[in-house]
Short mmCIF file of C-alpha atoms in Angstrom, two decimals:
data_model
loop_
_atom_site.label_atom_id
_atom_site.label_comp_id
_atom_site.label_asym_id
_atom_site.label_seq_id
_atom_site.Cartn_x
_atom_site.Cartn_y
_atom_site.Cartn_z
CA UNK F 1 0.00 0.00 0.00
CA UNK F 2 1.85 3.12 -1.15
CA UNK F 3 1.46 6.61 0.26
CA UNK F 4 0.52 8.62 -2.84
CA UNK F 5 -2.60 6.56 -3.44
CA UNK F 6 -3.75 7.01 0.15
CA UNK F 7 -3.26 10.74 -0.32
CA UNK F 8 -5.42 10.68 -3.45
CA UNK F 9 -8.11 8.54 -1.77
CA UNK F 10 -8.12 11.06 1.11
CA UNK F 11 -8.46 14.01 -1.25
CA UNK F 12 -11.40 12.37 -3.05
CA UNK F 13 -13.16 11.54 0.22
CA UNK F 14 -12.54 14.98 1.70
CA UNK F 15 -13.54 16.76 -1.50
CA UNK F 16 -16.86 14.94 -1.87
CA UNK F 17 -17.66 15.33 1.84
CA UNK F 18 -16.89 19.05 1.79
CA UNK F 19 -18.93 19.66 -1.36
CA UNK F 20 -21.94 17.97 0.24
CA UNK F 21 -21.62 20.21 3.29
CA UNK F 22 -20.82 23.47 1.54
CA UNK F 23 -22.89 23.42 -1.66
CA UNK F 24 -26.33 23.55 0.03
CA UNK F 25 -25.24 26.40 2.31
CA UNK F 26 -23.75 28.41 -0.52
CA UNK F 27 -26.28 27.63 -3.26
CA UNK F 28 -29.74 26.83 -1.89
CA UNK F 29 -31.62 28.59 0.84
CA UNK F 30 -34.76 26.45 0.90
CA UNK F 31 -35.50 23.37 3.00
CA UNK F 32 -36.23 19.92 1.56
CA UNK F 33 -39.91 19.25 2.18
CA UNK F 34 -40.26 16.12 0.04
CA UNK F 35 -41.09 13.30 2.50
CA UNK F 36 -39.64 10.59 0.25
CA UNK F 37 -36.23 12.29 0.06
CA UNK F 38 -36.29 13.06 3.79
CA UNK F 39 -37.08 9.42 4.60
CA UNK F 40 -34.53 8.15 2.09
CA UNK F 41 -31.79 10.26 3.71
CA UNK F 42 -32.87 9.03 7.13
CA UNK F 43 -32.45 5.36 6.13
CA UNK F 44 -29.20 5.71 4.13
CA UNK F 45 -26.73 5.59 7.05
CA UNK F 46 -28.21 2.36 8.46
CA UNK F 47 -28.50 0.69 5.07
CA UNK F 48 -24.93 1.53 4.13
CA UNK F 49 -23.44 0.36 7.43
CA UNK F 50 -25.38 -2.92 7.17
CA UNK F 51 -24.27 -3.49 3.57
CA UNK F 52 -20.66 -2.76 4.48
CA UNK F 53 -20.71 -5.12 7.43
CA UNK F 54 -22.25 -8.11 5.67
CA UNK F 55 -20.76 -10.27 4.36
CA UNK F 56 -17.39 -8.46 4.73
CA UNK F 57 -17.09 -9.06 8.49
CA UNK F 58 -16.91 -12.83 7.89
CA UNK F 59 -13.67 -12.53 5.90
CA UNK F 60 -12.11 -9.71 7.93
CA UNK F 61 -10.15 -11.93 10.32
CA UNK F 62 -7.56 -14.67 9.92
CA UNK F 63 -10.10 -17.51 10.14
CA UNK F 64 -13.88 -17.64 9.90
CA UNK F 65 -14.66 -19.01 13.40
CA UNK F 66 -12.99 -15.96 14.96
CA UNK F 67 -15.03 -13.72 12.66
CA UNK F 68 -18.23 -15.43 13.80
CA UNK F 69 -17.18 -14.97 17.43
CA UNK F 70 -16.57 -11.26 16.81
CA UNK F 71 -19.89 -10.91 14.99
CA UNK F 72 -21.92 -12.62 17.72
CA UNK F 73 -20.19 -10.56 20.42
CA UNK F 74 -20.83 -7.29 18.58
CA UNK F 75 -24.48 -8.18 17.88
CA UNK F 76 -25.15 -9.16 21.49
CA UNK F 77 -23.55 -6.05 23.03
CA UNK F 78 -24.78 -3.70 20.30
CA UNK F 79 -28.33 -4.97 20.76
CA UNK F 80 -28.06 -4.08 24.44
CA UNK F 81 -27.06 -0.54 23.48
CA UNK F 82 -23.43 -0.63 24.70
CA UNK F 83 -21.12 2.18 23.53
CA UNK F 84 -19.21 2.07 20.23
CA UNK F 85 -15.78 1.60 21.77
CA UNK F 86 -17.01 -1.10 24.17
CA UNK F 87 -18.65 -3.10 21.38
CA UNK F 88 -15.68 -2.72 19.03
CA UNK F 89 -13.12 -3.72 21.65
CA UNK F 90 -15.20 -6.68 22.88
CA UNK F 91 -15.50 -7.95 19.29
CA UNK F 92 -11.71 -7.64 18.91
CA UNK F 93 -11.19 -9.50 22.17
CA UNK F 94 -13.47 -12.33 21.01
CA UNK F 95 -11.53 -12.59 17.73
CA UNK F 96 -8.22 -12.58 19.60
CA UNK F 97 -9.26 -15.33 22.02
CA UNK F 98 -10.63 -17.62 19.29
CA UNK F 99 -7.51 -17.13 17.14
CA UNK F 100 -5.32 -17.79 20.16
CA UNK F 101 -7.03 -21.18 20.51
CA UNK F 102 -7.28 -22.15 16.82
CA UNK F 103 -4.17 -20.71 15.18
CA UNK C 1 -15.49 45.85 20.63
CA UNK C 2 -16.64 45.34 24.16
CA UNK C 3 -20.16 46.13 23.05
CA UNK C 4 -20.27 43.65 20.19
CA UNK C 5 -18.98 40.95 22.51
CA UNK C 6 -21.85 41.67 24.83
CA UNK C 7 -24.32 41.51 22.00
CA UNK C 8 -23.08 38.20 20.61
CA UNK C 9 -22.82 36.80 24.07
CA UNK C 10 -22.39 33.40 22.42
CA UNK C 11 -18.77 33.91 21.35
CA UNK C 12 -16.22 31.30 20.34
CA UNK C 13 -15.42 30.43 23.95
CA UNK C 14 -19.02 29.47 24.62
CA UNK C 15 -18.95 27.47 21.37
CA UNK C 16 -15.78 25.65 22.38
CA UNK C 17 -17.35 24.87 25.73
CA UNK C 18 -20.54 23.56 24.14
CA UNK C 19 -18.37 21.45 21.86
CA UNK C 20 -16.57 19.75 24.75
CA UNK C 21 -19.11 16.93 25.30
CA UNK C 22 -19.04 16.29 21.54
CA UNK C 23 -15.23 16.18 21.67
CA UNK C 24 -15.31 13.56 24.42
CA UNK C 25 -17.76 11.45 22.44
CA UNK C 26 -15.57 11.79 19.36
CA UNK C 27 -12.44 10.68 21.25
CA UNK C 28 -13.59 7.09 21.63
CA UNK C 29 -14.94 6.79 18.08
CA UNK C 30 -11.81 8.30 16.53
CA UNK C 31 -9.65 6.13 18.79
CA UNK C 32 -11.38 3.14 17.19
CA UNK C 33 -10.80 4.69 13.76
CA UNK C 34 -7.11 5.11 14.56
CA UNK C 35 -6.82 1.46 15.58
CA UNK C 36 -8.72 0.31 12.48
CA UNK C 37 -6.51 2.50 10.28
CA UNK C 38 -3.40 0.96 11.82
CA UNK C 39 -4.86 -2.52 11.28
CA UNK C 40 -5.41 -1.57 7.62
CA UNK C 41 -1.72 -0.73 7.31
CA UNK C 42 -1.96 3.06 7.42
CA UNK C 43 0.59 5.19 9.27
CA UNK C 44 -0.45 7.54 12.09
CA UNK C 45 0.20 10.48 9.78
CA UNK C 46 -2.09 9.10 7.10
CA UNK C 47 -4.86 8.34 9.59
CA UNK C 48 -4.60 11.85 11.09
CA UNK C 49 -4.64 13.34 7.60
CA UNK C 50 -7.90 11.51 6.82
CA UNK C 51 -9.51 12.59 10.11
CA UNK C 52 -8.41 16.22 9.82
CA UNK C 53 -9.72 16.61 6.27
CA UNK C 54 -12.94 14.58 6.51
CA UNK C 55 -14.32 14.98 10.04
CA UNK C 56 -16.94 12.27 9.53
CA UNK C 57 -17.25 8.87 11.15
CA UNK C 58 -19.16 6.52 8.84
CA UNK C 59 -17.63 8.09 5.73
CA UNK C 60 -14.08 7.60 7.00
CA UNK C 61 -14.67 4.02 8.11
CA UNK C 62 -16.18 3.25 4.72
CA UNK C 63 -13.24 4.95 3.04
CA UNK C 64 -10.88 2.78 5.05
CA UNK C 65 -12.54 -0.45 3.87
CA UNK C 66 -12.35 0.84 0.28
CA UNK C 67 -8.66 1.73 0.63
CA UNK C 68 -8.07 -1.79 1.93
CA UNK C 69 -9.86 -3.39 -1.02
CA UNK C 70 -8.00 -0.97 -3.35
CA UNK C 71 -11.25 0.26 -4.86
CA UNK C 72 -11.31 2.68 -7.79
CA UNK C 73 -11.45 6.41 -7.11
CA UNK C 74 -14.90 6.49 -8.70
CA UNK C 75 -16.18 3.92 -6.21
CA UNK C 76 -14.60 5.97 -3.43
CA UNK C 77 -16.30 9.16 -4.62
CA UNK C 78 -19.68 7.49 -5.11
CA UNK C 79 -19.62 5.66 -1.76
CA UNK C 80 -18.63 8.85 0.07
CA UNK C 81 -21.42 10.66 -1.76
CA UNK C 82 -24.05 8.12 -0.74
CA UNK C 83 -22.95 7.80 2.88
CA UNK C 84 -22.55 11.52 3.43
CA UNK C 85 -25.63 12.58 1.48
CA UNK C 86 -27.30 13.37 4.79
CA UNK C 87 -24.90 16.30 5.29
CA UNK C 88 -26.49 18.01 2.31
CA UNK C 89 -29.82 17.88 4.12
CA UNK C 90 -28.29 19.16 7.37
CA UNK C 91 -26.47 21.97 5.57
CA UNK C 92 -29.74 23.00 3.93
CA UNK C 93 -31.30 23.20 7.34
CA UNK C 94 -28.29 24.97 8.91
CA UNK C 95 -28.25 27.54 6.08
CA UNK C 96 -31.52 28.93 7.38
CA UNK C 97 -30.12 29.57 10.85
CA UNK C 98 -26.80 31.19 9.93
CA UNK C 99 -26.39 34.85 10.87
CA UNK C 100 -27.45 36.79 7.72
CA UNK C 101 -24.50 39.16 8.24
CA UNK C 102 -22.08 36.29 7.59
CA UNK C 103 -19.92 36.48 4.45
CA UNK C 104 -19.83 33.65 1.93
CA UNK C 105 -16.27 32.86 2.99
CA UNK C 106 -17.36 32.52 6.62
CA UNK C 107 -20.23 30.24 5.58
CA UNK C 108 -17.82 28.19 3.47
CA UNK C 109 -15.55 27.77 6.50
CA UNK C 110 -18.33 26.67 8.84
CA UNK C 111 -19.65 24.17 6.28
CA UNK C 112 -16.50 22.08 6.82
CA UNK C 113 -17.45 21.33 10.41
CA UNK C 114 -21.11 20.51 9.91
CA UNK C 115 -21.12 17.02 11.46
CA UNK C 116 -24.24 15.31 12.84
CA UNK C 117 -23.53 16.36 16.43
CA UNK C 118 -22.22 19.87 15.75
CA UNK C 119 -25.23 20.45 13.51
CA UNK C 120 -27.58 19.29 16.26
CA UNK C 121 -26.11 21.74 18.80
CA UNK C 122 -25.81 24.62 16.31
CA UNK C 123 -29.41 24.51 15.12
CA UNK C 124 -30.68 24.46 18.70
CA UNK C 125 -29.96 28.23 18.65
CA UNK C 126 -32.34 30.61 16.86
CA UNK C 127 -29.43 32.31 15.05
CA UNK C 128 -25.98 30.79 14.58
CA UNK C 129 -23.15 33.33 14.93
CA UNK C 130 -19.85 32.82 13.10
CA UNK C 131 -17.55 32.87 16.13
CA UNK C 132 -19.82 30.67 18.19
CA UNK C 133 -19.94 27.95 15.56
CA UNK C 134 -16.19 28.24 14.96
CA UNK C 135 -15.65 27.39 18.64
CA UNK C 136 -18.26 24.67 18.43
CA UNK C 137 -16.26 23.05 15.62
CA UNK C 138 -12.84 23.59 17.24
CA UNK C 139 -13.04 21.31 20.29
CA UNK C 140 -14.77 18.35 18.58
CA UNK C 141 -12.20 18.56 15.77
CA UNK C 142 -9.36 18.47 18.31
CA UNK C 143 -10.98 15.42 19.91
CA UNK C 144 -11.48 13.75 16.54
CA UNK C 145 -7.90 14.27 15.31
CA UNK C 146 -6.32 13.61 18.72
CA UNK C 147 -8.28 10.40 19.23
CA UNK C 148 -7.24 9.16 15.77
CA UNK C 149 -3.57 9.70 16.59
CA UNK C 150 -3.86 8.02 19.99
CA UNK C 151 -5.67 5.02 18.50
CA UNK C 152 -2.95 4.59 15.87
CA UNK C 153 -0.09 5.10 18.32
CA UNK C 154 -1.67 2.73 20.82
CA UNK C 155 -2.00 -0.12 18.33
CA UNK C 156 1.63 0.28 17.24
CA UNK C 157 2.63 -0.73 20.77
CA UNK C 158 0.70 -3.98 20.57
CA UNK C 159 1.84 -7.41 19.35
CA UNK C 160 0.88 -8.63 15.87
CA UNK C 161 -1.84 -11.07 17.02
CA UNK C 162 -3.65 -8.30 18.89
CA UNK C 163 -3.40 -5.90 15.97
CA UNK C 164 -4.79 -8.53 13.61
CA UNK C 165 -7.84 -8.83 15.87
CA UNK C 166 -8.47 -5.08 15.45
CA UNK C 167 -9.50 -5.70 11.86
CA UNK C 168 -12.94 -6.56 13.21
CA UNK C 169 -13.18 -3.26 15.18
CA UNK C 170 -14.68 -1.37 12.25
CA UNK C 171 -17.54 -3.84 11.87
CA UNK C 172 -18.09 -4.02 15.61
CA UNK C 173 -18.55 -0.27 15.51
CA UNK C 174 -20.96 -0.41 12.59
CA UNK C 175 -23.04 -2.99 14.45
CA UNK C 176 -22.97 -0.84 17.61
CA UNK C 177 -24.37 2.11 15.62
CA UNK C 178 -27.12 0.16 13.84
CA UNK C 179 -28.29 -2.45 16.37
CA UNK C 180 -29.84 -0.17 19.04
CA UNK C 181 -31.77 1.83 16.41
CA UNK C 182 -32.91 -1.34 14.62
CA UNK C 183 -34.12 -2.66 17.95
CA UNK C 184 -36.14 0.51 18.56
CA UNK C 185 -37.52 1.13 15.07
CA UNK C 186 -38.99 -1.75 13.08
CA UNK C 187 -38.61 0.27 9.87
CA UNK C 188 -34.83 0.56 10.37
CA UNK C 189 -34.62 -3.16 11.19
CA UNK C 190 -36.36 -4.01 7.91
CA UNK C 191 -34.19 -1.60 5.90
CA UNK C 192 -31.09 -3.16 7.48
CA UNK C 193 -32.42 -6.66 6.69
CA UNK C 194 -32.96 -5.74 3.03
CA UNK C 195 -29.49 -4.18 2.78
CA UNK C 196 -27.84 -7.26 4.32
CA UNK C 197 -29.79 -9.71 2.14
CA UNK C 198 -28.96 -7.80 -1.01
CA UNK C 199 -25.30 -7.28 -0.15
CA UNK C 200 -24.84 -10.99 0.66
CA UNK C 201 -26.71 -12.04 -2.52
CA UNK C 202 -24.58 -9.79 -4.73
CA UNK C 203 -21.46 -11.15 -3.06
CA UNK C 204 -22.33 -14.87 -3.15
CA UNK C 205 -24.31 -15.28 -6.39
CA UNK C 206 -21.97 -16.00 -9.35
CA UNK C 207 -24.38 -14.11 -11.62
CA UNK C 208 -23.28 -10.86 -9.94
CA UNK C 209 -19.58 -11.62 -9.58
CA UNK C 210 -18.77 -8.78 -12.04
CA UNK C 211 -20.05 -6.22 -9.53
CA UNK C 212 -17.22 -4.97 -7.32
CA UNK C 213 -17.55 -4.74 -3.56
CA UNK C 214 -17.88 -0.96 -3.60
CA UNK C 215 -20.72 -0.97 -6.10
CA UNK C 216 -22.46 -3.82 -4.34
CA UNK C 217 -22.55 -1.63 -1.20
CA UNK C 218 -23.88 1.35 -3.14
CA UNK C 219 -26.58 -0.70 -4.90
CA UNK C 220 -27.68 -2.38 -1.66
CA UNK C 221 -27.82 0.97 0.15
CA UNK C 222 -29.79 2.78 -2.52
CA UNK C 223 -32.29 -0.09 -2.91
CA UNK C 224 -32.82 -0.63 0.83
CA UNK C 225 -33.11 3.08 1.68
CA UNK C 226 -35.48 3.71 -1.25
CA UNK C 227 -37.67 0.75 -0.27
CA UNK C 228 -37.66 1.97 3.33
CA UNK C 229 -38.64 5.49 2.28
CA UNK C 230 -41.43 4.06 0.12
CA UNK C 231 -42.78 1.59 2.70
CA UNK C 232 -42.22 3.61 5.90
CA UNK C 233 -42.08 7.36 5.27
CA UNK C 234 -40.52 9.18 8.21
CA UNK C 235 -42.85 11.77 9.76
CA UNK C 236 -40.25 14.02 11.34
CA UNK C 237 -36.67 13.44 10.30
CA UNK C 238 -35.33 15.01 13.48
CA UNK C 239 -37.26 12.92 15.96
CA UNK C 240 -34.38 10.46 15.94
CA UNK C 241 -31.33 12.69 16.24
#
């Protein structure tokens, strides 16, 4: 993974993000009233996070049983409303323990 | 001078103070981002560069997974566009609260820091003054960038087996964001279910093997969010935030 390409990726991400934030402030002055677009924008973050997590999480670790352990841990704690860092670290711990046993 | 300060009693110091709880919240999320970035093979400098220029959680995490899969720049641009589309809506709403005396340059500067949380605090005021919002962006940004660096530096101290386990951190975080809301709102649970089903189908079914991972995510997102908007229109977008 070479540095220039990470720089370019960063510039693309930052550029698109900034345009989304700045363009409406600088160009439009009216509010979106369309209920379909409002609802669509409300659902997008959840849909995108779900699509990014599955099935990718299953191949993110060094073996699939550890990935399943991480997934189950995250689902259980996330369902109970635990904080982001707690859930993330607990999932990592589950992966670590399973890999310690299997690898 | 003294008089204007009195009039805009919500100066940058008050903004910075109001931003402090946001900064603390950002610390832990950006710490996770820093660890995930290190697990993806990025240096602390690169991770900090991403955090300082983007100032967005889901967008950066998504970007990280795309960098790892060496996606095309077009996929990167499109994914960022889809994930961060909500900022356009927030900026539209913020635009109506900004002090009318503000110059275009000042508005352009504030737009950079319009994150979900900063937006929520800013629009709770009837009029948003330039210096107040500048302060309100300052502390959360410090927390975001600082947390990223600490997360990266911290993982560098750890042995290889522990760092490898951090690869799952990103997804653990995604699940932590989605699960509580899906539990509360049936509509979100169904949208999430559709997105997962579609993403897995596109990934597993040989018929769709020509679709790259980035585009599979975009297609799944657009379809699930559109279906959700069609089946369960949201009454008040802000009742969740």
